[in-house]
């Protein structure tokens, strides 16, 4: 048997499961990457997967695999980079176990991630938030559930996976009301609740009933919602809200947009980036810096600080109503 097969098995059983205690989602993502890579290598080399060695998975083959992902499988640069990150993780683990393949492994580790265009952050303004929260029909059980869910999502910025995994026991509505969340990397944190959100949840819990381990936001049958179900109910309520707030019709409102909305609300209150990173459960502030770029107030303040000497700060205002009319043409 080659060195690759036992190393790959140990990577999952020893590295991911034992040492890193990786989540099922992480393991599934890494597994899918390795299945795609080995299938590609089999076709390219003519060798069975169990016979492949690190010398077969050299930098040129990995590069060809990444091109295959983009050109033939139509994967985005983000997906390509995620696959490459999984490969890098395997090869860094292998570097310590197989120094005889150090040169080949090092060349794979040095393959860079692909740069890609970052889209502008999409988030809701106050009028859109209000319209969305008013969309569920609160005369029905489902409407009250959806209203509570949307309010918690916007006010806490939870990931949709964190939202659907909330249990009744995770909610504390006493002094310092909060929900306890297990996020990415199995890191736990507390998301603080405002008085408004706590009051809505208090009423919802009285109506919802159930045991401590039950889902906070259940389906009609009592089981937890799926992330897909949350996306669908959000689509439904966004369409309803758009009839009162037309700007919503031009936006694709996803659960992650609600997370962005929470971050931008915090920025509007001049909350610093480090605090926002802790609030959202980001491991690094690099993930949070996108909200600095999306904050137009910071850009306006920069313009005002760099205005020519002798000019009054602020945006230009026409001195006359007729001039204002002409500039508006």
mmCIF file of C-alpha atoms in Angstrom:
data_model
loop_
_atom_site.group_PDB
_atom_site.id
_atom_site.type_symbol
_atom_site.label_atom_id
_atom_site.label_comp_id
_atom_site.label_asym_id
_atom_site.label_seq_id
_atom_site.Cartn_x
_atom_site.Cartn_y
_atom_site.Cartn_z
ATOM 1 C CA UNK A 1 0.000 0.000 0.000
ATOM 2 C CA UNK A 2 1.259 3.532 -0.795
ATOM 3 C CA UNK A 3 1.940 6.202 1.828
ATOM 4 C CA UNK A 4 -1.048 8.227 0.676
ATOM 5 C CA UNK A 5 -3.839 5.800 1.631
ATOM 6 C CA UNK A 6 -2.988 5.320 5.352
ATOM 7 C CA UNK A 7 -2.107 9.011 5.682
ATOM 8 C CA UNK A 8 -5.435 10.061 4.238
ATOM 9 C CA UNK A 9 -7.294 7.711 6.572
ATOM 10 C CA UNK A 10 -5.315 8.976 9.580
ATOM 11 C CA UNK A 11 -5.984 12.557 8.494
ATOM 12 C CA UNK A 12 -9.704 12.005 8.996
ATOM 13 C CA UNK A 13 -9.651 9.702 12.043
ATOM 14 C CA UNK A 14 -6.704 11.224 13.917
ATOM 15 C CA UNK A 15 -6.361 14.814 12.735
ATOM 16 C CA UNK A 16 -9.935 15.929 12.083
ATOM 17 C CA UNK A 17 -11.937 13.764 14.479
ATOM 18 C CA UNK A 18 -9.528 13.357 17.419
ATOM 19 C CA UNK A 19 -7.209 16.360 17.406
ATOM 20 C CA UNK A 20 -9.427 19.057 15.942
ATOM 21 C CA UNK A 21 -12.842 17.653 16.901
ATOM 22 C CA UNK A 22 -14.076 18.955 13.552
ATOM 23 C CA UNK A 23 -17.787 19.420 12.944
ATOM 24 C CA UNK A 24 -19.726 17.003 10.716
ATOM 25 C CA UNK A 25 -20.043 19.771 8.099
ATOM 26 C CA UNK A 26 -16.264 20.229 7.970
ATOM 27 C CA UNK A 27 -15.637 16.499 7.693
ATOM 28 C CA UNK A 28 -18.232 16.201 4.921
ATOM 29 C CA UNK A 29 -16.662 19.087 2.990
ATOM 30 C CA UNK A 30 -13.150 17.597 3.283
ATOM 31 C CA UNK A 31 -14.458 14.149 2.350
ATOM 32 C CA UNK A 32 -16.103 15.485 -0.802
ATOM 33 C CA UNK A 33 -12.889 17.269 -1.795
ATOM 34 C CA UNK A 34 -10.816 14.113 -1.424
ATOM 35 C CA UNK A 35 -13.329 12.016 -3.366
ATOM 36 C CA UNK A 36 -13.249 14.497 -6.243
ATOM 37 C CA UNK A 37 -9.448 14.714 -6.159
ATOM 38 C CA UNK A 38 -8.882 10.953 -6.084
ATOM 39 C CA UNK A 39 -11.436 10.390 -8.835
ATOM 40 C CA UNK A 40 -9.666 12.980 -10.995
ATOM 41 C CA UNK A 41 -6.236 11.476 -10.218
ATOM 42 C CA UNK A 42 -7.461 7.992 -11.144
ATOM 43 C CA UNK A 43 -8.552 9.225 -14.564
ATOM 44 C CA UNK A 44 -5.333 11.160 -15.131
ATOM 45 C CA UNK A 45 -2.858 8.514 -13.975
ATOM 46 C CA UNK A 46 -4.726 5.276 -14.698
ATOM 47 C CA UNK A 47 -4.024 4.090 -11.130
ATOM 48 C CA UNK A 48 -6.601 2.955 -8.594
ATOM 49 C CA UNK A 49 -7.129 5.354 -5.695
ATOM 50 C CA UNK A 50 -5.574 2.940 -3.170
ATOM 51 C CA UNK A 51 -2.415 2.742 -5.308
ATOM 52 C CA UNK A 52 -1.879 6.489 -5.656
ATOM 53 C CA UNK A 53 1.074 8.042 -3.839
ATOM 54 C CA UNK A 54 2.139 11.600 -3.020
ATOM 55 C CA UNK A 55 4.400 11.568 -6.066
ATOM 56 C CA UNK A 56 1.256 11.147 -8.203
ATOM 57 C CA UNK A 57 -0.531 14.028 -6.488
ATOM 58 C CA UNK A 58 2.141 16.566 -7.384
ATOM 59 C CA UNK A 59 1.671 20.291 -7.945
ATOM 60 C CA UNK A 60 0.908 20.003 -11.708
ATOM 61 C CA UNK A 61 -1.829 17.435 -11.063
ATOM 62 C CA UNK A 62 -3.340 19.502 -8.227
ATOM 63 C CA UNK A 63 -3.260 22.546 -10.497
ATOM 64 C CA UNK A 64 -5.009 20.587 -13.244
ATOM 65 C CA UNK A 65 -7.605 19.420 -10.702
ATOM 66 C CA UNK A 66 -8.329 23.009 -9.656
ATOM 67 C CA UNK A 67 -8.742 24.024 -13.299
ATOM 68 C CA UNK A 68 -11.063 21.050 -13.774
ATOM 69 C CA UNK A 69 -13.238 22.292 -10.933
ATOM 70 C CA UNK A 70 -13.679 25.684 -12.535
ATOM 71 C CA UNK A 71 -13.898 24.763 -16.204
ATOM 72 C CA UNK A 72 -15.747 21.456 -16.207
ATOM 73 C CA UNK A 73 -17.630 21.444 -12.917
ATOM 74 C CA UNK A 74 -18.343 25.203 -13.154
ATOM 75 C CA UNK A 75 -17.267 25.826 -9.570
ATOM 76 C CA UNK A 76 -16.793 29.405 -8.435
ATOM 77 C CA UNK A 77 -13.389 30.707 -7.288
ATOM 78 C CA UNK A 78 -14.695 30.538 -3.707
ATOM 79 C CA UNK A 79 -15.455 26.821 -4.061
ATOM 80 C CA UNK A 80 -12.091 26.257 -5.754
ATOM 81 C CA UNK A 81 -10.334 27.950 -2.839
ATOM 82 C CA UNK A 82 -12.305 25.894 -0.304
ATOM 83 C CA UNK A 83 -11.220 22.677 -2.057
ATOM 84 C CA UNK A 84 -7.626 23.906 -2.108
ATOM 85 C CA UNK A 85 -7.764 24.696 1.614
ATOM 86 C CA UNK A 86 -8.784 21.087 2.322
ATOM 87 C CA UNK A 87 -5.895 19.796 0.163
ATOM 88 C CA UNK A 88 -3.448 22.120 1.925
ATOM 89 C CA UNK A 89 -4.649 20.827 5.301
ATOM 90 C CA UNK A 90 -4.026 17.204 4.237
ATOM 91 C CA UNK A 91 -0.580 17.962 2.825
ATOM 92 C CA UNK A 92 0.524 19.929 5.903
ATOM 93 C CA UNK A 93 -0.456 16.919 7.998
ATOM 94 C CA UNK A 94 1.444 14.609 5.623
ATOM 95 C CA UNK A 95 4.581 16.791 5.655
ATOM 96 C CA UNK A 96 5.399 15.747 9.234
ATOM 97 C CA UNK A 97 4.713 12.066 8.614
ATOM 98 C CA UNK A 98 6.502 11.607 5.287
ATOM 99 C CA UNK A 99 9.673 13.722 5.027
ATOM 100 C CA UNK A 100 10.733 11.583 2.037
ATOM 101 C CA UNK A 101 8.018 13.398 0.052
ATOM 102 C CA UNK A 102 8.853 16.821 1.509
ATOM 103 C CA UNK A 103 9.776 18.469 -1.791
ATOM 104 C CA UNK A 104 6.616 17.345 -3.610
ATOM 105 C CA UNK A 105 4.400 18.193 -0.643
ATOM 106 C CA UNK A 106 5.962 21.648 -0.252
ATOM 107 C CA UNK A 107 5.191 22.539 -3.867
ATOM 108 C CA UNK A 108 1.518 21.653 -3.354
ATOM 109 C CA UNK A 109 1.328 23.671 -0.134
ATOM 110 C CA UNK A 110 2.708 26.696 -2.023
ATOM 111 C CA UNK A 111 -0.165 26.699 -4.557
ATOM 112 C CA UNK A 112 -1.917 30.019 -3.844
ATOM 113 C CA UNK A 113 -5.620 30.638 -3.479
ATOM 114 C CA UNK A 114 -7.240 32.361 -6.433
ATOM 115 C CA UNK A 115 -8.147 36.001 -6.073
ATOM 116 C CA UNK A 116 -11.722 36.852 -6.921
ATOM 117 C CA UNK A 117 -14.053 39.802 -7.039
ATOM 118 C CA UNK A 118 -15.889 40.526 -3.815
ATOM 119 C CA UNK A 119 -19.497 41.601 -4.164
ATOM 120 C CA UNK A 120 -20.834 44.568 -2.231
ATOM 121 C CA UNK A 121 -22.386 43.735 1.126
ATOM 122 C CA UNK A 122 -26.167 43.556 0.910
ATOM 123 C CA UNK A 123 -28.151 44.533 3.990
ATOM 124 C CA UNK A 124 -31.528 45.993 4.966
ATOM 125 C CA UNK A 125 -32.193 49.554 6.066
ATOM 126 C CA UNK A 126 -34.553 50.489 8.895
ATOM 127 C CA UNK A 127 -37.638 50.786 6.671
ATOM 128 C CA UNK A 128 -36.933 47.390 5.095
ATOM 129 C CA UNK A 129 -36.364 45.777 8.494
ATOM 130 C CA UNK A 130 -39.666 47.136 9.758
ATOM 131 C CA UNK A 131 -41.543 45.951 6.669
ATOM 132 C CA UNK A 132 -40.036 42.458 6.920
ATOM 133 C CA UNK A 133 -40.876 42.110 10.613
ATOM 134 C CA UNK A 134 -44.461 43.176 9.940
ATOM 135 C CA UNK A 135 -44.877 40.694 7.057
ATOM 136 C CA UNK A 136 -45.722 37.510 9.053
ATOM 137 C CA UNK A 137 -49.401 37.162 9.939
ATOM 138 C CA UNK A 138 -49.243 37.200 13.731
ATOM 139 C CA UNK A 139 -52.840 36.069 14.085
ATOM 140 C CA UNK A 140 -51.532 32.555 13.248
ATOM 141 C CA UNK A 141 -49.141 30.232 15.071
ATOM 142 C CA UNK A 142 -46.774 30.091 12.099
ATOM 143 C CA UNK A 143 -46.812 33.858 11.747
ATOM 144 C CA UNK A 144 -45.868 34.351 15.394
ATOM 145 C CA UNK A 145 -43.094 31.774 15.052
ATOM 146 C CA UNK A 146 -41.737 33.446 11.914
ATOM 147 C CA UNK A 147 -41.886 36.912 13.474
ATOM 148 C CA UNK A 148 -39.915 35.723 16.516
ATOM 149 C CA UNK A 149 -37.413 33.930 14.281
ATOM 150 C CA UNK A 150 -36.833 36.951 12.021
ATOM 151 C CA UNK A 151 -36.482 39.281 14.989
ATOM 152 C CA UNK A 152 -33.893 37.020 16.644
ATOM 153 C CA UNK A 153 -32.000 36.640 13.338
ATOM 154 C CA UNK A 154 -31.784 40.397 12.711
ATOM 155 C CA UNK A 155 -31.043 41.379 16.302
ATOM 156 C CA UNK A 156 -28.414 38.719 17.044
ATOM 157 C CA UNK A 157 -26.812 38.148 13.628
ATOM 158 C CA UNK A 158 -26.817 34.369 14.111
ATOM 159 C CA UNK A 159 -25.844 32.142 11.207
ATOM 160 C CA UNK A 160 -28.839 30.260 9.835
ATOM 161 C CA UNK A 161 -27.301 26.954 11.002
ATOM 162 C CA UNK A 162 -27.024 28.403 14.518
ATOM 163 C CA UNK A 163 -30.582 29.685 14.357
ATOM 164 C CA UNK A 164 -32.185 26.349 13.448
ATOM 165 C CA UNK A 165 -30.142 24.522 16.108
ATOM 166 C CA UNK A 166 -31.343 26.744 18.973
ATOM 167 C CA UNK A 167 -33.174 24.850 21.684
ATOM 168 C CA UNK A 168 -35.517 26.071 24.393
ATOM 169 C CA UNK A 169 -32.755 25.479 26.954
ATOM 170 C CA UNK A 170 -30.442 27.850 25.049
ATOM 171 C CA UNK A 171 -32.663 30.837 25.883
ATOM 172 C CA UNK A 172 -32.178 32.801 29.096
ATOM 173 C CA UNK A 173 -34.690 35.612 29.617
ATOM 174 C CA UNK A 174 -33.733 36.813 33.081
ATOM 175 C CA UNK A 175 -31.321 39.635 33.798
ATOM 176 C CA UNK A 176 -28.936 39.929 30.862
ATOM 177 C CA UNK A 177 -31.236 38.041 28.473
ATOM 178 C CA UNK A 178 -29.314 35.989 25.905
ATOM 179 C CA UNK A 179 -29.213 32.854 23.795
ATOM 180 C CA UNK A 180 -26.305 30.408 24.033
ATOM 181 C CA UNK A 181 -24.985 29.446 20.627
ATOM 182 C CA UNK A 182 -22.566 26.798 19.363
ATOM 183 C CA UNK A 183 -21.018 28.252 16.226
ATOM 184 C CA UNK A 184 -18.318 27.371 13.724
ATOM 185 C CA UNK A 185 -15.483 25.286 15.101
ATOM 186 C CA UNK A 186 -17.795 24.275 17.972
ATOM 187 C CA UNK A 187 -17.069 27.595 19.667
ATOM 188 C CA UNK A 188 -19.717 28.657 22.163
ATOM 189 C CA UNK A 189 -20.840 32.240 22.689
ATOM 190 C CA UNK A 190 -23.772 34.170 24.135
ATOM 191 C CA UNK A 191 -25.843 36.420 21.874
ATOM 192 C CA UNK A 192 -27.332 39.207 23.981
ATOM 193 C CA UNK A 193 -31.023 40.012 23.464
ATOM 194 C CA UNK A 194 -32.632 43.441 23.517
ATOM 195 C CA UNK A 195 -35.649 44.072 25.727
ATOM 196 C CA UNK A 196 -37.926 43.958 22.654
ATOM 197 C CA UNK A 197 -36.566 40.606 21.471
ATOM 198 C CA UNK A 198 -36.688 39.146 24.985
ATOM 199 C CA UNK A 199 -40.334 40.181 25.333
ATOM 200 C CA UNK A 200 -41.266 38.562 22.000
ATOM 201 C CA UNK A 201 -39.420 35.354 22.925
ATOM 202 C CA UNK A 202 -41.052 35.293 26.338
ATOM 203 C CA UNK A 203 -44.482 35.286 24.716
ATOM 204 C CA UNK A 204 -43.389 32.761 22.089
ATOM 205 C CA UNK A 205 -42.028 30.335 24.698
ATOM 206 C CA UNK A 206 -45.281 30.472 26.660
ATOM 207 C CA UNK A 207 -47.161 29.539 23.500
ATOM 208 C CA UNK A 208 -44.579 27.093 22.173
ATOM 209 C CA UNK A 209 -44.292 24.902 25.296
ATOM 210 C CA UNK A 210 -42.134 21.796 24.930
ATOM 211 C CA UNK A 211 -39.093 20.321 26.656
ATOM 212 C CA UNK A 212 -35.722 21.961 27.223
ATOM 213 C CA UNK A 213 -34.054 20.003 24.412
ATOM 214 C CA UNK A 214 -36.760 20.816 21.830
ATOM 215 C CA UNK A 215 -36.155 23.219 18.955
ATOM 216 C CA UNK A 216 -36.888 26.852 19.747
ATOM 217 C CA UNK A 217 -38.413 27.374 16.290
ATOM 218 C CA UNK A 218 -40.102 24.085 15.343
ATOM 219 C CA UNK A 219 -41.992 22.908 12.287
ATOM 220 C CA UNK A 220 -45.706 22.132 12.471
ATOM 221 C CA UNK A 221 -44.766 18.606 13.581
ATOM 222 C CA UNK A 222 -42.450 19.805 16.330
ATOM 223 C CA UNK A 223 -39.082 19.048 14.731
ATOM 224 C CA UNK A 224 -36.379 21.650 14.025
ATOM 225 C CA UNK A 225 -36.549 23.763 10.894
ATOM 226 C CA UNK A 226 -33.960 23.153 8.194
ATOM 227 C CA UNK A 227 -31.788 25.913 6.761
ATOM 228 C CA UNK A 228 -33.660 25.463 3.484
ATOM 229 C CA UNK A 229 -36.994 25.983 5.249
ATOM 230 C CA UNK A 230 -35.738 29.245 6.770
ATOM 231 C CA UNK A 231 -34.635 30.464 3.341
ATOM 232 C CA UNK A 232 -38.071 29.645 1.897
ATOM 233 C CA UNK A 233 -40.026 31.377 4.652
ATOM 234 C CA UNK A 234 -37.741 34.398 4.285
ATOM 235 C CA UNK A 235 -38.476 34.502 0.537
ATOM 236 C CA UNK A 236 -42.185 34.365 1.320
ATOM 237 C CA UNK A 237 -42.143 37.191 3.856
ATOM 238 C CA UNK A 238 -39.812 39.328 1.741
ATOM 239 C CA UNK A 239 -42.301 39.136 -1.142
ATOM 240 C CA UNK A 240 -45.080 40.226 1.224
ATOM 241 C CA UNK A 241 -42.979 43.044 2.681
ATOM 242 C CA UNK A 242 -42.049 44.281 -0.811
ATOM 243 C CA UNK A 243 -45.658 45.329 -1.415
ATOM 244 C CA UNK A 244 -45.243 47.959 1.326
ATOM 245 C CA UNK A 245 -41.509 48.590 0.885
ATOM 246 C CA UNK A 246 -40.720 48.420 -2.875
ATOM 247 C CA UNK A 247 -36.942 48.608 -2.371
ATOM 248 C CA UNK A 248 -37.063 45.012 -1.091
ATOM 249 C CA UNK A 249 -38.143 43.822 -4.541
ATOM 250 C CA UNK A 250 -34.706 44.756 -5.892
ATOM 251 C CA UNK A 251 -32.823 42.828 -3.189
ATOM 252 C CA UNK A 252 -32.184 39.123 -2.811
ATOM 253 C CA UNK A 253 -32.800 38.704 0.898
ATOM 254 C CA UNK A 254 -31.134 35.579 2.280
ATOM 255 C CA UNK A 255 -30.560 34.501 5.896
ATOM 256 C CA UNK A 256 -26.981 35.762 5.548
ATOM 257 C CA UNK A 257 -28.263 39.191 4.497
ATOM 258 C CA UNK A 258 -29.967 39.351 7.908
ATOM 259 C CA UNK A 259 -26.574 38.613 9.481
ATOM 260 C CA UNK A 260 -25.029 41.442 7.438
ATOM 261 C CA UNK A 261 -27.896 43.677 8.554
ATOM 262 C CA UNK A 262 -27.089 43.038 12.202
ATOM 263 C CA UNK A 263 -23.429 43.925 11.646
ATOM 264 C CA UNK A 264 -24.341 47.161 9.856
ATOM 265 C CA UNK A 265 -26.747 48.094 12.656
ATOM 266 C CA UNK A 266 -23.862 47.698 15.097
ATOM 267 C CA UNK A 267 -21.631 49.822 12.851
ATOM 268 C CA UNK A 268 -24.329 52.512 12.795
ATOM 269 C CA UNK A 269 -23.983 52.629 16.598
ATOM 270 C CA UNK A 270 -20.195 53.092 16.225
ATOM 271 C CA UNK A 271 -19.456 49.661 17.672
ATOM 272 C CA UNK A 272 -15.817 48.778 16.937
ATOM 273 C CA UNK A 273 -14.842 45.961 14.585
ATOM 274 C CA UNK A 274 -13.328 43.765 17.324
ATOM 275 C CA UNK A 275 -16.602 43.794 19.268
ATOM 276 C CA UNK A 276 -18.590 43.022 16.105
ATOM 277 C CA UNK A 277 -16.247 40.099 15.369
ATOM 278 C CA UNK A 278 -16.875 38.694 18.858
ATOM 279 C CA UNK A 279 -20.622 39.315 18.498
ATOM 280 C CA UNK A 280 -20.819 37.454 15.168
ATOM 281 C CA UNK A 281 -18.506 34.634 16.252
ATOM 282 C CA UNK A 282 -15.759 35.444 13.742
ATOM 283 C CA UNK A 283 -12.445 33.799 14.493
ATOM 284 C CA UNK A 284 -10.542 36.722 12.955
ATOM 285 C CA UNK A 285 -11.381 40.400 12.456
ATOM 286 C CA UNK A 286 -10.384 39.937 8.791
ATOM 287 C CA UNK A 287 -13.834 38.426 8.242
ATOM 288 C CA UNK A 288 -15.415 41.490 9.831
ATOM 289 C CA UNK A 289 -13.490 44.176 7.947
ATOM 290 C CA UNK A 290 -15.927 43.908 5.017
ATOM 291 C CA UNK A 291 -18.365 45.972 7.098
ATOM 292 C CA UNK A 292 -15.874 48.828 7.236
ATOM 293 C CA UNK A 293 -15.870 48.942 3.437
ATOM 294 C CA UNK A 294 -19.675 48.902 3.380
ATOM 295 C CA UNK A 295 -20.053 51.765 5.871
ATOM 296 C CA UNK A 296 -20.682 54.930 3.837
ATOM 297 C CA UNK A 297 -20.510 57.102 6.945
ATOM 298 C CA UNK A 298 -16.811 56.311 7.320
ATOM 299 C CA UNK A 299 -16.218 57.298 3.699
ATOM 300 C CA UNK A 300 -18.113 60.572 4.188
ATOM 301 C CA UNK A 301 -16.078 61.354 7.292
ATOM 302 C CA UNK A 302 -12.875 60.719 5.321
ATOM 303 C CA UNK A 303 -14.050 63.103 2.571
ATOM 304 C CA UNK A 304 -14.817 65.794 5.131
ATOM 305 C CA UNK A 305 -11.392 65.405 6.761
ATOM 306 C CA UNK A 306 -9.644 65.798 3.396
ATOM 307 C CA UNK A 307 -11.704 68.787 2.156
ATOM 308 C CA UNK A 308 -9.651 71.777 0.938
ATOM 309 C CA UNK A 309 -8.696 74.322 3.607
ATOM 310 C CA UNK A 310 -11.247 77.091 3.955
ATOM 311 C CA UNK A 311 -14.267 75.044 2.835
ATOM 312 C CA UNK A 312 -17.098 74.131 5.124
ATOM 313 C CA UNK A 313 -17.419 70.393 5.893
ATOM 314 C CA UNK A 314 -20.347 68.414 4.539
ATOM 315 C CA UNK A 315 -21.943 67.724 1.183
ATOM 316 C CA UNK A 316 -22.591 70.488 -1.312
ATOM 317 C CA UNK A 317 -26.071 72.014 -0.999
ATOM 318 C CA UNK A 318 -27.458 74.201 -3.821
ATOM 319 C CA UNK A 319 -27.888 77.791 -2.563
ATOM 320 C CA UNK A 320 -31.158 78.288 -4.410
ATOM 321 C CA UNK A 321 -34.262 76.261 -5.228
ATOM 322 C CA UNK A 322 -33.929 77.047 -8.949
ATOM 323 C CA UNK A 323 -30.307 75.835 -8.957
ATOM 324 C CA UNK A 324 -31.454 72.719 -7.129
ATOM 325 C CA UNK A 325 -34.019 72.109 -9.863
ATOM 326 C CA UNK A 326 -31.388 72.486 -12.609
ATOM 327 C CA UNK A 327 -28.929 70.158 -10.848
ATOM 328 C CA UNK A 328 -31.629 67.575 -10.445
ATOM 329 C CA UNK A 329 -32.218 67.336 -14.197
#
